[in-house]
Short mmCIF file of N, CA and C in Angstrom, two decimals:
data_model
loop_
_atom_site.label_atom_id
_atom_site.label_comp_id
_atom_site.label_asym_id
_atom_site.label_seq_id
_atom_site.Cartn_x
_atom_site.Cartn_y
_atom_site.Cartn_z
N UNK A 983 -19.65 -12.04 -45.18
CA UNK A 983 -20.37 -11.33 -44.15
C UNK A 983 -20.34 -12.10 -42.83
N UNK A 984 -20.32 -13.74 -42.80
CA UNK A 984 -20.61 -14.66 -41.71
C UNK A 984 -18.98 -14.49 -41.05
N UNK A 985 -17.87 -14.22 -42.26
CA UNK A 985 -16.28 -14.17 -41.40
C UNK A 985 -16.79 -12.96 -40.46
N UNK A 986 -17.03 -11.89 -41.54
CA UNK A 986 -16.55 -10.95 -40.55
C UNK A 986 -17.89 -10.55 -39.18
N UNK A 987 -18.67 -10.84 -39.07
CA UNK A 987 -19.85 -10.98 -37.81
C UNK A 987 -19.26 -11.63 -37.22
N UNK A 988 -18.27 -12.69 -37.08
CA UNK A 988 -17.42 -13.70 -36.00
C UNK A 988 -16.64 -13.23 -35.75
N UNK A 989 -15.99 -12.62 -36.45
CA UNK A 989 -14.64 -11.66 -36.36
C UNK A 989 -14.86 -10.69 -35.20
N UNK A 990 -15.94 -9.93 -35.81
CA UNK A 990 -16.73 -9.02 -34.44
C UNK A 990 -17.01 -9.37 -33.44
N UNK A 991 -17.75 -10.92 -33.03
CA UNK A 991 -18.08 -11.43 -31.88
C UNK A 991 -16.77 -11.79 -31.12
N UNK A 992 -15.93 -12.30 -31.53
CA UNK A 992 -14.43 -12.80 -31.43
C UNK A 992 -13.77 -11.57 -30.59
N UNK A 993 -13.95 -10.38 -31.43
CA UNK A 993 -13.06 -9.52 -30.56
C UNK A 993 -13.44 -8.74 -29.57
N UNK A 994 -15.20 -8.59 -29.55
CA UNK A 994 -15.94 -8.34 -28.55
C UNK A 994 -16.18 -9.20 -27.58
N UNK A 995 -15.94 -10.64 -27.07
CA UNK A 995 -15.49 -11.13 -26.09
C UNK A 995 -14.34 -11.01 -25.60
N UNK A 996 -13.13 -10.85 -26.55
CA UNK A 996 -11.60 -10.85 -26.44
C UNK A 996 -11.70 -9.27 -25.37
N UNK A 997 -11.78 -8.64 -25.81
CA UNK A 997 -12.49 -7.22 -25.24
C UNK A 997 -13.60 -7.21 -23.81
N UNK A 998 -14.00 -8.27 -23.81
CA UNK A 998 -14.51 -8.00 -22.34
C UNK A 998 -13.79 -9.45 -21.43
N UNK A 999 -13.15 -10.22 -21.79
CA UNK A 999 -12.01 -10.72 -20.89
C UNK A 999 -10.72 -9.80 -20.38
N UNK A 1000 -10.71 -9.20 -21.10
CA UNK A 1000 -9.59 -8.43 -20.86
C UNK A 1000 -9.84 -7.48 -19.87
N UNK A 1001 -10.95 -6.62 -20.31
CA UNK A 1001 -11.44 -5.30 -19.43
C UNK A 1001 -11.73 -6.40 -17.57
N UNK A 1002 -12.75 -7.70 -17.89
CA UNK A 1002 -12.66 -8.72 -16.43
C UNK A 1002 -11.39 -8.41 -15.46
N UNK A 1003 -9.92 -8.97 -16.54
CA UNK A 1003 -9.04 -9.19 -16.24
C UNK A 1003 -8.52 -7.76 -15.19
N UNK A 1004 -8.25 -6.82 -15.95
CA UNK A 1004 -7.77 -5.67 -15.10
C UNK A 1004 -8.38 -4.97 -14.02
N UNK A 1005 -10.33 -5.31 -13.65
CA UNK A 1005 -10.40 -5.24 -12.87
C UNK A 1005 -10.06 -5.61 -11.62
N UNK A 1006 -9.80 -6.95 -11.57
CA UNK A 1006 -9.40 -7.90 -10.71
C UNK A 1006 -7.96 -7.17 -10.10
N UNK A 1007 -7.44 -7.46 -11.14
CA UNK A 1007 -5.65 -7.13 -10.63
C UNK A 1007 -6.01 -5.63 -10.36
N UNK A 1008 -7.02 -4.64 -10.46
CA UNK A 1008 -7.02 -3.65 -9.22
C UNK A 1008 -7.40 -3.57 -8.11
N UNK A 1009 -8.07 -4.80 -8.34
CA UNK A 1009 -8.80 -4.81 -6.67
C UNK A 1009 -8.06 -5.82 -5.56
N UNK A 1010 -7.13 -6.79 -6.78
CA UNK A 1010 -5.98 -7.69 -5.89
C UNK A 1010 -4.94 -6.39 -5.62
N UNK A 1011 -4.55 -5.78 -6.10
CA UNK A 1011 -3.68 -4.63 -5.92
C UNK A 1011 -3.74 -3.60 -4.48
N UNK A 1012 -5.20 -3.01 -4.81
CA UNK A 1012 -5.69 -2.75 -2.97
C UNK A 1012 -5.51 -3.16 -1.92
N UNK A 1013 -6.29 -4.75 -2.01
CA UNK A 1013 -6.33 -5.55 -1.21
C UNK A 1013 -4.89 -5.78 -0.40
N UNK A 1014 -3.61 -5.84 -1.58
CA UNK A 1014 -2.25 -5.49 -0.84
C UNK A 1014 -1.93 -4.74 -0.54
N UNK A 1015 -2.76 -3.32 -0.54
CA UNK A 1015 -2.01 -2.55 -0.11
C UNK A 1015 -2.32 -2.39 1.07
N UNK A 1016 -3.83 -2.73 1.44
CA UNK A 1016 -4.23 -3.03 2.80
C UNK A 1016 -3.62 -4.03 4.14
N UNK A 1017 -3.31 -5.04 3.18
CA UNK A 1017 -2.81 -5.99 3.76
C UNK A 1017 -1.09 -5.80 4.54
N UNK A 1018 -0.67 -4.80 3.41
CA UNK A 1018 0.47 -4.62 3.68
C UNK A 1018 0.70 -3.40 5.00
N UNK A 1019 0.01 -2.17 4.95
CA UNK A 1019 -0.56 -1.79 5.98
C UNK A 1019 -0.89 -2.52 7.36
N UNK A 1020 -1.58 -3.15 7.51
CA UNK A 1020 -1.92 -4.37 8.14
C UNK A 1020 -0.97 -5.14 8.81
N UNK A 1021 0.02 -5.34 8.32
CA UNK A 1021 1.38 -5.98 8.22
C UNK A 1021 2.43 -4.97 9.16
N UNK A 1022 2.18 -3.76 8.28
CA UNK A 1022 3.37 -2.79 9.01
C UNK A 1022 2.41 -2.07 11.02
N UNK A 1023 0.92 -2.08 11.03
CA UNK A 1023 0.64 -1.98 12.48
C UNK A 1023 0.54 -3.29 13.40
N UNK A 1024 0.51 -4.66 12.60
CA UNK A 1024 1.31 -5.75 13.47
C UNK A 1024 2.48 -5.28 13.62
N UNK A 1025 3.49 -5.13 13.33
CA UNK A 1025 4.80 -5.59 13.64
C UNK A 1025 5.14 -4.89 14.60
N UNK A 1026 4.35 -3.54 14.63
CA UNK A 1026 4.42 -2.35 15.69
C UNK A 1026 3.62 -2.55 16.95
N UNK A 1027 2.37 -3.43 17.11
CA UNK A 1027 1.94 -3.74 18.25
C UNK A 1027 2.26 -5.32 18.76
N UNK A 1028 3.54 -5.83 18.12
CA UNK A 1028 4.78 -7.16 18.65
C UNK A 1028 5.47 -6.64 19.32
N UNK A 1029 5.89 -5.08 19.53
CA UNK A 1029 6.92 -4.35 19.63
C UNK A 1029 6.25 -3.59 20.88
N UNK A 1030 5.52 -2.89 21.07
CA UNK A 1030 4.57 -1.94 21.59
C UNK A 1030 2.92 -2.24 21.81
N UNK A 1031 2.14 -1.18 22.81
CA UNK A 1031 0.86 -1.73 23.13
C UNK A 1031 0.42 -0.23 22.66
N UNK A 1032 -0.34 -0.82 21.26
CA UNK A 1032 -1.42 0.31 20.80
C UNK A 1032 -2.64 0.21 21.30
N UNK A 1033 -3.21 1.67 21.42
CA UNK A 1033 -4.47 1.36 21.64
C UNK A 1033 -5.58 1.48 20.28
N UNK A 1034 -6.15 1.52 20.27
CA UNK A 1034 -7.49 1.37 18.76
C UNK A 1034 -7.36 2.13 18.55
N UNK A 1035 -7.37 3.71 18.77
CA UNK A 1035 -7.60 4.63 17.97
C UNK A 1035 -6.25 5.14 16.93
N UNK A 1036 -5.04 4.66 18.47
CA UNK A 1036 -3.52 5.11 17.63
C UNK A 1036 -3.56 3.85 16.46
N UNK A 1037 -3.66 2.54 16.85
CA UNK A 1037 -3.58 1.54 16.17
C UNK A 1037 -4.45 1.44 14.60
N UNK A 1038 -5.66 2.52 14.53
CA UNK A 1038 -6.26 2.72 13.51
C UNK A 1038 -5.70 3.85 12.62
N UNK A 1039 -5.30 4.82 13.56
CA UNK A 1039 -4.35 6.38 13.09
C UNK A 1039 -2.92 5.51 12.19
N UNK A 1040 -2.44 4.74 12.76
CA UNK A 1040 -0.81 4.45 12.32
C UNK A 1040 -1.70 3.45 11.06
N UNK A 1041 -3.10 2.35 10.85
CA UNK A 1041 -3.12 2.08 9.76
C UNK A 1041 -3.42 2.71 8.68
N UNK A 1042 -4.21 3.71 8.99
CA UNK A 1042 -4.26 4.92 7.78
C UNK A 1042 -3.05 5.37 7.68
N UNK A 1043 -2.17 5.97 8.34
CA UNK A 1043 -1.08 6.65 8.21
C UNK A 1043 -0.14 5.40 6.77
N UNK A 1044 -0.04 4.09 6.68
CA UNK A 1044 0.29 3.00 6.59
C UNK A 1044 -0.14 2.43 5.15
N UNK A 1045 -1.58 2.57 4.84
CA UNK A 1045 -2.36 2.73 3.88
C UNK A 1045 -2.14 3.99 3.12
N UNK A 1046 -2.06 5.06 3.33
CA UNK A 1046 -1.92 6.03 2.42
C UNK A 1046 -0.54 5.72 1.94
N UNK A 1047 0.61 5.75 2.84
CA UNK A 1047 2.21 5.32 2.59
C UNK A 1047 1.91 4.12 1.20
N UNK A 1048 1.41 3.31 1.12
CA UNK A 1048 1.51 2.38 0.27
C UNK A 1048 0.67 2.69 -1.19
N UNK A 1049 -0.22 3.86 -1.00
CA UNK A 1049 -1.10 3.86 -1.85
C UNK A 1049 -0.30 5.06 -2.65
N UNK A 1050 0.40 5.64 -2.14
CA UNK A 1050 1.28 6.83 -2.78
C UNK A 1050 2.61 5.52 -3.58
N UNK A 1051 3.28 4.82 -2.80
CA UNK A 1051 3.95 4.03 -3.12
C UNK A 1051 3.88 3.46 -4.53
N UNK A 1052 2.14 3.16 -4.93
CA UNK A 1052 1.80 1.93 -5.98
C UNK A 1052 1.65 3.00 -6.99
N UNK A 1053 1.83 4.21 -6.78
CA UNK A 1053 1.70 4.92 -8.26
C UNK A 1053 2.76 4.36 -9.34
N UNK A 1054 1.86 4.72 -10.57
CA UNK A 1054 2.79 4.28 -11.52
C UNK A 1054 4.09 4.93 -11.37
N UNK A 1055 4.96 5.22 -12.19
CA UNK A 1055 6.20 6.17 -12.58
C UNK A 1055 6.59 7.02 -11.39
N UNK A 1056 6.72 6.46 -10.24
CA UNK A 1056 6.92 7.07 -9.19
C UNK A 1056 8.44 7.20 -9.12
N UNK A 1057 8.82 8.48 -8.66
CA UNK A 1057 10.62 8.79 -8.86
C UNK A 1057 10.69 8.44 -7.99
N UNK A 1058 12.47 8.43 -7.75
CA UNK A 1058 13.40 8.09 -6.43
C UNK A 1058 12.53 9.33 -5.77
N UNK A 1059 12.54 10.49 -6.24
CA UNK A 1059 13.18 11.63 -5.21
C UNK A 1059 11.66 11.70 -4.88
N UNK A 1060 10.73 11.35 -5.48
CA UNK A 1060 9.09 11.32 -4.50
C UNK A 1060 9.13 10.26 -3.44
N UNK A 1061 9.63 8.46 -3.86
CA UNK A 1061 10.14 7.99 -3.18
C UNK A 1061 10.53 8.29 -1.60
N UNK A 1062 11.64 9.45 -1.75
CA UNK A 1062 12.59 9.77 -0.69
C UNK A 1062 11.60 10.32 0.07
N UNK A 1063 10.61 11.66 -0.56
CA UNK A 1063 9.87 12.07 0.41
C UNK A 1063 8.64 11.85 1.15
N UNK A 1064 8.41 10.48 0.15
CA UNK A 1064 7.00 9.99 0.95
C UNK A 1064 8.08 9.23 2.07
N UNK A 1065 8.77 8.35 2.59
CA UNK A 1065 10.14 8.27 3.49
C UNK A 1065 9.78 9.25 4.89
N UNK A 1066 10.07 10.49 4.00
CA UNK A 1066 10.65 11.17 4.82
C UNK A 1066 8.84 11.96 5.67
N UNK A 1067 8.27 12.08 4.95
CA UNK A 1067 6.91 11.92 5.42
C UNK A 1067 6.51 11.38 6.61
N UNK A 1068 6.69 9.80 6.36
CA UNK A 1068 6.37 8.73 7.32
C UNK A 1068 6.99 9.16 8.57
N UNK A 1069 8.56 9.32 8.39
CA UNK A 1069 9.63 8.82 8.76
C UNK A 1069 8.70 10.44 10.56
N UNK A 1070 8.43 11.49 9.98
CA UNK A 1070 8.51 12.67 10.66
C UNK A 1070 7.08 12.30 11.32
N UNK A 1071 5.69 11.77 10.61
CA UNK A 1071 4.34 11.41 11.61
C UNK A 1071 4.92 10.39 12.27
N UNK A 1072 5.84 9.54 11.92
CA UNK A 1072 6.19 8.63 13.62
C UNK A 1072 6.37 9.48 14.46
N UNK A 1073 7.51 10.02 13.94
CA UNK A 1073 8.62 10.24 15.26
C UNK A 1073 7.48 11.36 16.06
N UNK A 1074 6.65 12.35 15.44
CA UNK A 1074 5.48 13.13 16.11
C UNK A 1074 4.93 12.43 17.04
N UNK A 1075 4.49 11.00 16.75
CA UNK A 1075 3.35 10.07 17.13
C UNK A 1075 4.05 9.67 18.29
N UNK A 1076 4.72 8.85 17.80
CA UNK A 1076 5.94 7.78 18.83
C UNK A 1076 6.72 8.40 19.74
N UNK A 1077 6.54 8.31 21.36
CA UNK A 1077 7.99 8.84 22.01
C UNK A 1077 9.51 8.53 21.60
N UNK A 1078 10.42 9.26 22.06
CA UNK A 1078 12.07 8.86 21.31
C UNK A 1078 12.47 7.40 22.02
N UNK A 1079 12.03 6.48 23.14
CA UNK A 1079 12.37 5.04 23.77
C UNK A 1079 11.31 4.50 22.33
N UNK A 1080 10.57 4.67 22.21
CA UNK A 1080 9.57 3.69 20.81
C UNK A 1080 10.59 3.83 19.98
N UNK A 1081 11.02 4.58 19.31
CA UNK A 1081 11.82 4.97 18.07
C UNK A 1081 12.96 4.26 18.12
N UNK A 1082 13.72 4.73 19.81
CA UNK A 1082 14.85 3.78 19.21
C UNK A 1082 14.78 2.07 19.70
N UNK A 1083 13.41 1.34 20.42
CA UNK A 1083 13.26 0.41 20.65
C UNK A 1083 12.93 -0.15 19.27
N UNK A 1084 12.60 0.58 18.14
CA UNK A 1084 12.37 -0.11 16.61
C UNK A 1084 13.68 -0.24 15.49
N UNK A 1085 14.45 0.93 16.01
CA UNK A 1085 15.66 1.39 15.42
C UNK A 1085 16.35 -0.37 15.56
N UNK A 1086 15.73 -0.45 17.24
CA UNK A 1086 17.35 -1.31 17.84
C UNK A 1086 16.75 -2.96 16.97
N UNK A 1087 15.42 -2.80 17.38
CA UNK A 1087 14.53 -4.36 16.42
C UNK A 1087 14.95 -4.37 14.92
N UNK A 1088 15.36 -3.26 14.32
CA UNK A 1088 15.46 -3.09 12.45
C UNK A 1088 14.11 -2.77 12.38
N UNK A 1089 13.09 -2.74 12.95
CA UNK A 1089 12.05 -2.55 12.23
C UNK A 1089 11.47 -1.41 11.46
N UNK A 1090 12.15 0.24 12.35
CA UNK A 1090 11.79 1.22 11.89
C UNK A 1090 12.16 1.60 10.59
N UNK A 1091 13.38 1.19 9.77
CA UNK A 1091 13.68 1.36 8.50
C UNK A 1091 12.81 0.55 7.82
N UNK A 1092 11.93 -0.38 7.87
CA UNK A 1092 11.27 -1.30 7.05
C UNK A 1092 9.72 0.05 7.00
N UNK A 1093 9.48 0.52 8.06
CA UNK A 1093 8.24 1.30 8.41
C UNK A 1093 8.31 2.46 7.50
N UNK A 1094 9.66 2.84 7.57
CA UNK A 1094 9.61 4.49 6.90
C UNK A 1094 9.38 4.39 5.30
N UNK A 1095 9.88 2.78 5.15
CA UNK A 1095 10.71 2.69 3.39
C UNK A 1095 9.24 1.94 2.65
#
């Protein structure tokens, strides 16, 4: 009776390290995707002068892109169209001298992908 009550305690800690564990790596997971966001409206105001509201618009725009990205089992061809998504609220957003001043930096293929 004393094995198996340890046995139980044993796997009911084993069981809440684990459940610890995967919270974490979702909330480190976010945190990159924010960050990475973050990342992609720097590189665009090195390049260009945003103001706060576009500069907050392009990080949501940026954040969602990544949060569609981190799905599990995500295909090429969803892939292509979250891409092609991005690729069409720039070019809306951005005049055609922005576009091809990112084109000419490499940066805009890093933005869309």
């Amino acid at each position: 009776m004393k094995k198996a009550l340890s046995i139980f305690v044993l796997f009911f800690a084993f069981s809440l390290s684990a459940n610890a564990q995967a919270e974490k790596m979702t909330t480190q997971k976010e945190l990159s995707i924010e960050e990475k966001a973050k990342q992609n409206v720097e590189s665009l105001t090195a390049v260009m002068d945003l103001t706060n509201p576009m500069s907050e618009s392009l990080n949501q725009l940026f954040y969602r892109k990544y949060k569609m990205l981190s799905k599990e089992n995500i295909t090429v061809a969803e892939k292509q169209g979250i891409s092609n998504e991005i690729d069409a609220k720039l070019r809306a957003t951005l005049n055609d001298e922005l576009i091809q001043k990112l084109i000419a930096k490499g940066l805009y293929k890093n933005l869309i992908n």
